[in-house]
Short mmCIF file of C-alpha atoms in Angstrom, two decimals:
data_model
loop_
_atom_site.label_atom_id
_atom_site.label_comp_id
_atom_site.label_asym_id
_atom_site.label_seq_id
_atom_site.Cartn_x
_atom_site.Cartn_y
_atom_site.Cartn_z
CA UNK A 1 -114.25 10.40 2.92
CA UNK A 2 -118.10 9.40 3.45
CA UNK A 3 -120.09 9.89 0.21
CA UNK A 4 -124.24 10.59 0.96
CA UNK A 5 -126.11 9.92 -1.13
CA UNK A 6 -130.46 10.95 -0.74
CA UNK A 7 -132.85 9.51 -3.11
CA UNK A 8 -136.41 9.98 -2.47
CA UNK A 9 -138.74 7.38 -0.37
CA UNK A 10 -140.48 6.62 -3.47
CA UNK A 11 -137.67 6.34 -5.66
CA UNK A 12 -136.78 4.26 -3.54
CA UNK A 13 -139.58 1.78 -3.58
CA UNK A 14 -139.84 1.57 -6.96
CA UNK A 15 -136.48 0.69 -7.82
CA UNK A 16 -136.62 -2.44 -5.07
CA UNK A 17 -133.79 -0.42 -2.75
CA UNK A 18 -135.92 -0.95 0.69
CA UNK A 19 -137.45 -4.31 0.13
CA UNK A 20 -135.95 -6.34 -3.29
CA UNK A 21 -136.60 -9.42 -1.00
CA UNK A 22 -140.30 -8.60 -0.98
CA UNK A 23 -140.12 -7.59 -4.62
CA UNK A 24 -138.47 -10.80 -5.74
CA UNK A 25 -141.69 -12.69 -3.44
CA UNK A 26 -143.86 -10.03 -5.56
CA UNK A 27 -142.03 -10.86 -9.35
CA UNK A 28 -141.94 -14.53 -8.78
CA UNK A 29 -145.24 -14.65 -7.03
CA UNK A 30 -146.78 -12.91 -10.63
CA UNK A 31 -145.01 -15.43 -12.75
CA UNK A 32 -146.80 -17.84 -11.24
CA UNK A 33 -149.97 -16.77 -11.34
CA UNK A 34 -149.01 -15.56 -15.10
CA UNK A 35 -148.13 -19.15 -15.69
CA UNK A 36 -151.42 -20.68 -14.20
CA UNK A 37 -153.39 -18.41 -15.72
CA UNK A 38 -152.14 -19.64 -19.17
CA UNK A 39 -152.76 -22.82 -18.82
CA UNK A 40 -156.08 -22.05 -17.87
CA UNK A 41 -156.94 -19.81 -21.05
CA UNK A 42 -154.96 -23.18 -22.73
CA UNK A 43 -157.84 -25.71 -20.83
CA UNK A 44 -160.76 -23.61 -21.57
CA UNK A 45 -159.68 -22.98 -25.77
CA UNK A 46 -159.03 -26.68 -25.96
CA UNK A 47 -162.49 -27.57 -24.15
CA UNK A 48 -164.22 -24.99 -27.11
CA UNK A 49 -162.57 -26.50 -29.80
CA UNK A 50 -163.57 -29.84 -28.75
CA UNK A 51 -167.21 -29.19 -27.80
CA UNK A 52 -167.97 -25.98 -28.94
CA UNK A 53 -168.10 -22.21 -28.54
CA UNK A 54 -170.79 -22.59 -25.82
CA UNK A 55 -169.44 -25.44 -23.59
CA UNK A 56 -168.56 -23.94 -20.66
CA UNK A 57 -172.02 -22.57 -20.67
CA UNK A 58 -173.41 -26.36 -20.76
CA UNK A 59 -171.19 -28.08 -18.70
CA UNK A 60 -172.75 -31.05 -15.69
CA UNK A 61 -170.93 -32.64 -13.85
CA UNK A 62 -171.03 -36.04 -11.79
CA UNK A 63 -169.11 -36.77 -8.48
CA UNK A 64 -167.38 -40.15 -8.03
CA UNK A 65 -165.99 -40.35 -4.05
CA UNK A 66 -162.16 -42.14 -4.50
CA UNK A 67 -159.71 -42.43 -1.83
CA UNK A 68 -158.50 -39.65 0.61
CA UNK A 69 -155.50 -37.82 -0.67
CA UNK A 70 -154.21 -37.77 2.27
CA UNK A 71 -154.08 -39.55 5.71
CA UNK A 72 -153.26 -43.02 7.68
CA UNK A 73 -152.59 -46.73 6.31
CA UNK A 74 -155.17 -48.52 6.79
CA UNK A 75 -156.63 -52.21 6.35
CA UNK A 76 -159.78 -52.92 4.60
CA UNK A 77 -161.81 -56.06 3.77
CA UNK A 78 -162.69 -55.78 0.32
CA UNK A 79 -166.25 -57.85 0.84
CA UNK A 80 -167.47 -55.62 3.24
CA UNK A 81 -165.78 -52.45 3.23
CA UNK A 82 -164.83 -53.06 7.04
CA UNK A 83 -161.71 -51.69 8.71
CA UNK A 84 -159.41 -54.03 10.17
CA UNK A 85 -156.12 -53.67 12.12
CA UNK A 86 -152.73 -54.97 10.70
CA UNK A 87 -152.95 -58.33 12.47
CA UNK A 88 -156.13 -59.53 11.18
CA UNK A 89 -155.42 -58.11 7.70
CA UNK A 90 -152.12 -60.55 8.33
CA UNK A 91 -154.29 -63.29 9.09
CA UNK A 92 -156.53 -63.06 6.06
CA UNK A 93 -153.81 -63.01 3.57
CA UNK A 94 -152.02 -66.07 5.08
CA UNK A 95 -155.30 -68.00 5.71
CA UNK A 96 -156.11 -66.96 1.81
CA UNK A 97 -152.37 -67.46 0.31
CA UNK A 98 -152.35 -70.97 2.57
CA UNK A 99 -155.57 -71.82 0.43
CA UNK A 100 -154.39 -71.21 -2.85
CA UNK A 101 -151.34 -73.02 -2.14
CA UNK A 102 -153.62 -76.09 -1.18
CA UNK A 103 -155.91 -75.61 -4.55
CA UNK A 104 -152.69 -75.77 -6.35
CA UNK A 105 -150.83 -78.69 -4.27
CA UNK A 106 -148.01 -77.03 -2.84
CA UNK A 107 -147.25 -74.86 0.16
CA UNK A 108 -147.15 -71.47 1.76
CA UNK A 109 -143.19 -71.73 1.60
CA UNK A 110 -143.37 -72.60 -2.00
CA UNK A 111 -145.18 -69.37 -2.84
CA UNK A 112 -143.66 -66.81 -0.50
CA UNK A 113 -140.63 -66.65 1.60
CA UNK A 114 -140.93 -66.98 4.68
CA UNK A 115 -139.55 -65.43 8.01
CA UNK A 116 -135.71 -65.99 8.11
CA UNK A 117 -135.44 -67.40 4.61
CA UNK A 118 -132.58 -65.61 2.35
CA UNK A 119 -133.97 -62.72 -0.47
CA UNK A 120 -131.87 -65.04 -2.68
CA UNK A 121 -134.82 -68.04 -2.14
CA UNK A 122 -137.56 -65.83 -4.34
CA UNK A 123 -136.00 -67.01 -7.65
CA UNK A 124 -137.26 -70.60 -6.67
CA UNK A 125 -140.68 -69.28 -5.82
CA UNK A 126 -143.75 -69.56 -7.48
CA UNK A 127 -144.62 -66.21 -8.55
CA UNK A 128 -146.86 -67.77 -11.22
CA UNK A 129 -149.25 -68.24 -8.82
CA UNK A 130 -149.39 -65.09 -6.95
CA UNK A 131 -150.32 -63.23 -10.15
CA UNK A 132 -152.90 -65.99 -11.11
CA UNK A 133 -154.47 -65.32 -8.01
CA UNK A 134 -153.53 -61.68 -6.60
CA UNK A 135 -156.39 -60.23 -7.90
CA UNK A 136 -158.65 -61.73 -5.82
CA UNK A 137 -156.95 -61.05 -2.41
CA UNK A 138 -159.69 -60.60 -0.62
CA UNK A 139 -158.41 -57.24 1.69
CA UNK A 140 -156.43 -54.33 0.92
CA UNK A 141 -154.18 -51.28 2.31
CA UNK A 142 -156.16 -48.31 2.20
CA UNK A 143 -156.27 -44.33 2.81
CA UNK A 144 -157.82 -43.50 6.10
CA UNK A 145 -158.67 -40.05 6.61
CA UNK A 146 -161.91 -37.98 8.40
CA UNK A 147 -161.41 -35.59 4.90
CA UNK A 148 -163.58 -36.61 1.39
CA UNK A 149 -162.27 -36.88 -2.17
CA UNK A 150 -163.80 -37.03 -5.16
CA UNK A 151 -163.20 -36.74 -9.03
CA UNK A 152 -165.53 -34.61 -10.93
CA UNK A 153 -166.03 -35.72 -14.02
CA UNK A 154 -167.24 -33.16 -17.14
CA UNK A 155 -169.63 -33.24 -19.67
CA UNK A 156 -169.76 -30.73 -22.17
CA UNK A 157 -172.84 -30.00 -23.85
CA UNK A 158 -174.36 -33.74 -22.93
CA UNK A 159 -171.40 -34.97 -24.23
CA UNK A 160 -168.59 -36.64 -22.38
CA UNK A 161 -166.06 -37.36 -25.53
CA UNK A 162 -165.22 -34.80 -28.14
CA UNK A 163 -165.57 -36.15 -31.80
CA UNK A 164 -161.79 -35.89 -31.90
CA UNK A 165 -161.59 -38.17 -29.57
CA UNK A 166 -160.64 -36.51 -26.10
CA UNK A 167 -162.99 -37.29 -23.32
CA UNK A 168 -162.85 -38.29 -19.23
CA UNK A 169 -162.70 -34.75 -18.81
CA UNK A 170 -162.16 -34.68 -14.70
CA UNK A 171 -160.48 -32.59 -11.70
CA UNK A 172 -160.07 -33.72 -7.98
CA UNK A 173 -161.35 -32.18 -4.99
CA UNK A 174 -161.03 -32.41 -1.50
CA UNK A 175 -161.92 -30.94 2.32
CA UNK A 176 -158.41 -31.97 4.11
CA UNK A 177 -158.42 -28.31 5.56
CA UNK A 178 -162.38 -28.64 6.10
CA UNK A 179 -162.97 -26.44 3.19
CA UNK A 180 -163.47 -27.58 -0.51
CA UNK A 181 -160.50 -27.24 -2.65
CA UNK A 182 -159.03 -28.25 -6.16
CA UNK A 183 -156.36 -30.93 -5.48
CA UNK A 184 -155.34 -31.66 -8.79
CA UNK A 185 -156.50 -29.75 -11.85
CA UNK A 186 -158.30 -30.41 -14.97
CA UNK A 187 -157.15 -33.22 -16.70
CA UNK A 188 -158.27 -35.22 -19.70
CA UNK A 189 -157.56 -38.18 -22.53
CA UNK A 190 -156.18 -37.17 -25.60
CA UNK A 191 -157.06 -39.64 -28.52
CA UNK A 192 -153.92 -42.45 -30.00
CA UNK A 193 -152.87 -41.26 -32.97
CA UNK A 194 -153.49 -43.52 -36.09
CA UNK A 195 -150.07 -43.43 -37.07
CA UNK A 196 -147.71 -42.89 -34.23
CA UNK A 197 -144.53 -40.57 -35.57
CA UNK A 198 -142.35 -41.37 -32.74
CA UNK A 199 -142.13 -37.92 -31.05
#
């Protein structure tokens, strides 16, 4: 026996019988925006009690450009800001590690192991020096992209740290997709507590 049954088109709809895929999409698509839109309310209530009721009506910012997000490895000489390929940003490091090693009277081999040499070798190596002098390594690996970055940093009614104590109020942009966009969200320093509980 083959039951019928006929419910009406928009009965239908509403109760997710034609399309609960798209419906699901729909729910969980609104939770998320629900969610964001908390934290939001959250960012801007926290910003007011910090620097007052009007402080999103006095807020400047400043731009600082930092490394691309997103893109290639790249080699960069940190003197100069030039762009160099792998094998001269090779050369550089061994030409500066060989250096050190002569400053402190001992060798390359002494300092780093070398092609061939057993992982086991780096207990005997002189990692005292490399963080004496790693700091000044003179290039370093880099982000190389055609897209900008920067973090914009907040001030709220001239003010840049709350008298509680919170301050480097900043978010990140970026043009990867050749339009401006938020990368990462607001973010901020919260103050130490004087007496830490342990939580």
């Amino acid at each position: 026996m083959v039951r019928t049954v006929h419910i009406f088109l928009e009965e239908a709809e509403q109760s997710g019988y034609l399309f609960p895929v798209i419906i699901k999409d729909i729910v969980a698509e609104n939770k998320k925006v629900e969610y964001h839109a908390a934290i939001a309310v959250q960012q801007h209530d926290l910003v007011v009690d910090q620097f007052g009721a009007n402080a999103w009506d006095n807020v400047s910012y400043t731009l600082k450009e930092i490394e691309p997000v997103d893109g290639e490895l790249g080699y960069r000489v940190k003197s100069t800001g030039k762009l160099v390929d792998k094998a001269e940003y090779e050369e550089i490091l061994y030409e500066y590690w060989g250096n050190v090693a002569a400053q402190e009277g001992t060798s390359y081999a002494d300092i780093f192991l070398t092609e061939g040499e057993p992982s086991e070798n780096i207990a005997n190596k002189r990692v005292d020096i490399i963080a004496k002098y790693s700091h000044d390594i003179p290039v370093e690996l880099v982000t190389v992209s055609d897209s900008q970055t920067y973090e914009v940093f907040l001030s709220f009614n001239s003010k840049t740290i709350s008298a509680d104590g919170y301050e480097d109020f900043h978010f990140v942009i970026d043009n990867e997709d050749g339009e401006w966009k938020v990368f990462q969200g607001l973010s901020w320093a919260e103050p130490y507590p004087e007496n830490p509980t342990g939580d």
